[in-house]
Amino acid sequence: SQTIHQWPATLVQPVGSPLSLECTVEGTSNPNLYWYRQAAGRGLQLLFYSVGIGQISSEVPQNLSASRPQDRQFILSSKKLLLSDSGFYLCAWRGDVALAVDTQYFGPGTRLTVL
Amino acid sequence: RKEVEQDPGPFNVPEGATVAFNCTYSNSASQSFFWYRQDCRKEPKLLMSVYSSGNEDGRFTAQLNRASQYISLLIRDSKLSDSATYLCVVIGGGGFKTIFGAGTRLFVKA
């Protein structure tokens, strides 16, 4: 069965510090991968999605970036965090689009607080 | 207009009640529709897919109305454990763009 991991679970960082969040998926190959952010009391905002290694699409302009160095690894980064980057960061995977499977499954999330 | 809109609630209902949520979407080319459930400070989890013919899973029934561009979720015989935020999800053209509604909060009380 497929599983998705995210770490760390919780993170407190000062403004201006760098960020690296990691997401890995097991039990599937060539997944579509997604990074979302959920601000407190708000809906999910799609930040990035990736259909393959090295292929990243950005949905919103921001000071975050994403990379996919391996098929089942998705990394979210920032060089300098802003207060507004605080939120609940969720990684999700979805099967091969060619198989017409649309359902996304989420990792446990990372709760980031920028002070 | 938001691409996916939901009534934020909260809906406060007694145990055993029937409650319905609606969600409207703006892109007529949208392909797939889902309801997710999110408990407080947890990740969203798939509740059910939504098909044009309607689908039922136990106490939950989902419907899609393409002509009016809305989907609905009906919960019968509400349980305390149904208390959560229910997210409407729409996947757009090309199959990549996924849009989540802001969610509807449900509180079921004894």
Tab-separated table of C-alpha atoms in Angstrom:
chain	number	residue	atom	x	y	z
A	1	SER	CA	0.000	0.000	0.000
A	2	GLN	CA	1.028	3.568	-0.539
A	3	THR	CA	2.198	5.791	2.281
A	4	ILE	CA	3.314	9.387	2.391
A	5	HIS	CA	5.686	10.858	4.924
A	6	GLN	CA	6.413	14.434	5.886
A	7	TRP	CA	8.893	15.863	8.314
A	8	PRO	CA	9.277	17.568	10.551
A	9	ALA	CA	5.805	17.502	12.097
A	10	THR	CA	6.283	20.845	13.819
A	11	LEU	CA	8.759	23.638	13.211
A	12	VAL	CA	9.358	27.035	14.762
A	13	GLN	CA	11.692	29.281	12.814
A	14	PRO	CA	12.793	32.923	13.098
A	15	VAL	CA	12.031	35.405	10.347
A	16	GLY	CA	14.764	35.415	7.737
A	17	SER	CA	15.904	31.851	8.389
A	18	PRO	CA	15.932	29.182	5.651
A	19	LEU	CA	13.418	26.365	5.342
A	20	SER	CA	13.474	22.837	4.035
A	21	LEU	CA	10.469	20.527	4.298
A	22	GLU	CA	10.628	17.037	2.917
A	23	CYS	CA	7.968	14.724	1.605
A	24	THR	CA	8.431	11.153	0.441
A	25	VAL	CA	6.016	8.640	-0.972
A	26	GLU	CA	6.282	4.866	-0.790
A	27	GLY	CA	4.513	2.139	-2.655
A	28	THR	CA	3.933	3.919	-5.942
A	29	SER	CA	5.945	5.115	-8.895
A	30	ASN	CA	5.711	8.257	-10.987
A	31	PRO	CA	3.227	9.959	-8.676
A	32	ASN	CA	2.031	13.498	-9.141
A	33	LEU	CA	3.111	15.430	-6.069
A	34	TYR	CA	1.665	18.580	-4.540
A	35	TRP	CA	2.532	21.128	-1.869
A	36	TYR	CA	-0.316	22.987	-0.189
A	37	ARG	CA	-0.408	25.569	2.554
A	38	GLN	CA	-3.283	26.107	4.926
A	39	ALA	CA	-3.274	29.274	6.994
A	40	ALA	CA	-5.041	29.155	10.348
A	41	GLY	CA	-8.792	28.871	9.815
A	42	ARG	CA	-8.439	29.049	6.047
A	43	GLY	CA	-8.706	26.735	3.053
A	44	LEU	CA	-5.906	24.937	1.277
A	45	GLN	CA	-3.804	26.905	-1.169
A	46	LEU	CA	-1.956	24.959	-3.858
A	47	LEU	CA	1.676	26.103	-3.932
A	48	PHE	CA	3.430	23.697	-6.312
A	49	TYR	CA	2.781	20.517	-8.192
A	50	SER	CA	5.110	18.139	-9.984
A	51	VAL	CA	4.390	15.535	-12.631
A	52	GLY	CA	7.913	14.098	-12.665
A	53	ILE	CA	11.530	14.441	-11.601
A	54	GLY	CA	12.734	17.996	-12.057
A	55	GLN	CA	9.307	19.187	-13.251
A	56	ILE	CA	7.808	21.828	-10.999
A	57	SER	CA	4.837	24.099	-11.616
A	58	SER	CA	4.181	27.042	-9.359
A	59	GLU	CA	0.673	28.239	-8.690
A	60	VAL	CA	1.332	31.444	-6.793
A	61	PRO	CA	4.246	33.884	-6.649
A	62	GLN	CA	6.024	33.712	-3.317
A	63	ASN	CA	9.383	33.337	-1.660
A	64	LEU	CA	9.080	29.560	-1.602
A	65	SER	CA	10.507	27.069	-4.071
A	66	ALA	CA	10.104	23.367	-4.651
A	67	SER	CA	12.308	20.635	-6.037
A	68	ARG	CA	11.864	17.019	-6.974
A	69	PRO	CA	15.274	15.382	-6.991
A	70	GLN	CA	13.889	11.834	-7.042
A	71	ASP	CA	10.684	10.240	-8.274
A	72	ARG	CA	9.154	9.952	-4.830
A	73	GLN	CA	10.723	12.910	-3.073
A	74	PHE	CA	9.373	16.438	-3.017
A	75	ILE	CA	11.071	19.261	-1.148
A	76	LEU	CA	9.750	22.692	-0.212
A	77	SER	CA	12.326	25.380	0.496
A	78	SER	CA	12.803	29.004	1.307
A	79	LYS	CA	15.951	31.066	1.579
A	80	LYS	CA	14.411	33.604	3.964
A	81	LEU	CA	11.176	32.995	5.806
A	82	LEU	CA	8.545	35.681	6.276
A	83	LEU	CA	5.964	35.915	9.044
A	84	SER	CA	3.305	35.256	6.433
A	85	ASP	CA	4.861	31.867	5.680
A	86	SER	CA	3.421	30.472	8.902
A	87	GLY	CA	0.879	27.773	8.297
A	88	PHE	CA	0.142	24.100	7.908
A	89	TYR	CA	2.085	22.656	4.978
A	90	LEU	CA	0.650	19.581	3.390
A	91	CYS	CA	2.185	17.312	0.795
A	92	ALA	CA	-0.112	15.181	-1.323
A	93	TRP	CA	0.310	12.515	-3.984
A	94	ARG	CA	-1.858	11.310	-6.766
A	95	GLY	CA	-1.462	8.428	-9.155
A	96	ASP	CA	-0.461	8.676	-12.777
A	97	VAL	CA	-2.764	11.113	-14.579
A	98	ALA	CA	-2.770	8.808	-17.578
A	99	LEU	CA	-4.617	6.278	-15.466
A	100	ALA	CA	-7.316	8.861	-14.805
A	101	VAL	CA	-7.071	8.479	-11.065
A	102	ASP	CA	-7.788	11.874	-9.594
A	103	THR	CA	-7.836	11.227	-5.889
A	104	GLN	CA	-5.157	12.955	-3.840
A	105	TYR	CA	-3.857	11.583	-0.567
A	106	PHE	CA	-2.260	13.785	2.025
A	107	GLY	CA	0.691	13.424	4.315
A	108	PRO	CA	0.375	14.306	8.014
A	109	GLY	CA	1.595	17.855	7.418
A	110	THR	CA	4.160	20.185	8.925
A	111	ARG	CA	2.978	22.964	11.186
A	112	LEU	CA	5.325	25.918	10.666
A	113	THR	CA	5.412	28.946	12.929
A	114	VAL	CA	7.594	31.862	11.895
A	115	LEU	CA	8.390	34.264	14.736
B	1	ARG	CA	-15.971	35.062	-7.801
B	2	LYS	CA	-14.026	32.251	-6.147
B	3	GLU	CA	-13.471	29.142	-8.237
B	4	VAL	CA	-14.936	26.938	-5.531
B	5	GLU	CA	-17.277	28.315	-2.889
B	6	GLN	CA	-18.664	26.754	0.228
B	7	ASP	CA	-20.785	28.036	3.083
B	8	PRO	CA	-18.245	28.234	5.927
B	9	GLY	CA	-20.883	27.492	8.557
B	10	PRO	CA	-20.583	26.469	11.275
B	11	PHE	CA	-23.493	24.093	11.143
B	12	ASN	CA	-24.562	23.124	14.645
B	13	VAL	CA	-26.842	20.084	14.628
B	14	PRO	CA	-28.038	17.565	17.205
B	15	GLU	CA	-27.167	13.907	17.001
B	16	GLY	CA	-29.429	12.067	14.606
B	17	ALA	CA	-30.102	15.109	12.435
B	18	THR	CA	-29.758	15.239	8.678
B	19	VAL	CA	-27.502	17.975	7.354
B	20	ALA	CA	-26.635	19.034	3.815
B	21	PHE	CA	-23.759	21.052	2.424
B	22	ASN	CA	-23.508	22.632	-0.989
B	23	CYS	CA	-20.495	23.694	-2.974
B	24	THR	CA	-20.487	25.703	-6.204
B	25	TYR	CA	-17.739	25.832	-8.801
B	26	SER	CA	-17.137	28.319	-11.580
B	27	ASN	CA	-15.269	26.338	-14.249
B	28	SER	CA	-17.695	24.405	-16.394
B	29	ALA	CA	-14.781	22.320	-17.739
B	30	SER	CA	-14.092	20.842	-14.312
B	31	GLN	CA	-13.641	17.123	-14.502
B	32	SER	CA	-13.641	15.498	-11.094
B	33	PHE	CA	-15.210	16.257	-7.757
B	34	PHE	CA	-14.617	15.055	-4.246
B	35	TRP	CA	-15.536	15.626	-0.650
B	36	TYR	CA	-12.766	15.505	1.930
B	37	ARG	CA	-13.026	15.591	5.677
B	38	GLN	CA	-10.526	17.450	7.842
B	39	ASP	CA	-10.362	17.085	11.585
B	40	CYS	CA	-8.863	19.868	13.676
B	41	ARG	CA	-5.107	20.191	13.085
B	42	LYS	CA	-5.043	17.092	10.903
B	43	GLU	CA	-4.584	16.453	7.212
B	44	PRO	CA	-7.618	16.212	4.912
B	45	LYS	CA	-8.827	12.690	4.206
B	46	LEU	CA	-10.888	11.556	1.287
B	47	LEU	CA	-14.524	11.065	2.206
B	48	MET	CA	-15.977	10.232	-1.174
B	49	SER	CA	-15.880	10.950	-4.861
B	50	VAL	CA	-18.842	12.635	-6.512
B	51	TYR	CA	-20.380	11.303	-9.694
B	52	SER	CA	-23.094	12.668	-11.938
B	53	SER	CA	-25.263	9.711	-11.098
B	54	GLY	CA	-24.866	10.401	-7.396
B	55	ASN	CA	-23.250	8.039	-4.968
B	56	GLU	CA	-23.947	6.827	-1.492
B	57	ASP	CA	-21.685	5.451	1.198
B	58	GLY	CA	-23.569	4.493	4.294
B	59	ARG	CA	-24.993	7.641	5.850
B	60	PHE	CA	-23.306	9.879	3.266
B	61	THR	CA	-24.737	10.799	-0.123
B	62	ALA	CA	-22.990	12.975	-2.687
B	63	GLN	CA	-24.556	14.531	-5.765
B	64	LEU	CA	-23.218	16.460	-8.733
B	65	ASN	CA	-25.279	18.897	-10.767
B	66	ARG	CA	-23.241	19.901	-13.810
B	67	ALA	CA	-25.924	22.158	-15.258
B	68	SER	CA	-25.999	24.312	-12.135
B	69	GLN	CA	-22.353	23.677	-11.299
B	70	TYR	CA	-22.709	22.530	-7.753
B	71	ILE	CA	-22.061	19.466	-5.689
B	72	SER	CA	-23.724	18.472	-2.465
B	73	LEU	CA	-23.089	16.262	0.519
B	74	LEU	CA	-25.888	14.876	2.654
B	75	ILE	CA	-25.216	13.324	6.043
B	76	ARG	CA	-28.027	11.360	7.618
B	77	ASP	CA	-28.316	10.316	11.256
B	78	SER	CA	-25.425	12.566	12.314
B	79	LYS	CA	-22.963	11.213	14.858
B	80	LEU	CA	-20.756	13.109	17.269
B	81	SER	CA	-17.794	11.764	15.311
B	82	ASP	CA	-19.020	13.534	12.173
B	83	SER	CA	-17.899	16.843	13.677
B	84	ALA	CA	-15.214	18.122	11.319
B	85	THR	CA	-14.618	20.479	8.423
B	86	TYR	CA	-15.846	19.220	5.075
B	87	LEU	CA	-13.868	20.327	2.039
B	88	CYS	CA	-15.212	20.430	-1.475
B	89	VAL	CA	-12.583	19.653	-4.108
B	90	VAL	CA	-12.751	20.290	-7.834
B	91	ILE	CA	-10.207	19.175	-10.402
B	92	GLY	CA	-10.046	21.361	-13.474
B	93	GLY	CA	-9.182	20.910	-17.083
B	94	GLY	CA	-6.064	18.906	-17.844
B	95	GLY	CA	-6.436	16.980	-14.629
B	96	PHE	CA	-3.762	18.851	-12.725
B	97	LYS	CA	-5.324	21.919	-11.231
B	98	THR	CA	-6.930	20.985	-7.944
B	99	ILE	CA	-8.976	23.568	-6.137
B	100	PHE	CA	-10.157	23.194	-2.584
B	101	GLY	CA	-13.046	25.047	-1.099
B	102	ALA	CA	-12.427	26.783	2.210
B	103	GLY	CA	-14.512	24.166	3.975
B	104	THR	CA	-17.743	23.933	5.934
B	105	ARG	CA	-17.508	23.347	9.650
B	106	LEU	CA	-19.925	20.897	11.224
B	107	PHE	CA	-20.530	20.483	14.944
B	108	VAL	CA	-22.723	17.601	16.032
B	109	LYS	CA	-23.899	17.878	19.619
B	110	ALA	CA	-25.376	15.358	22.005
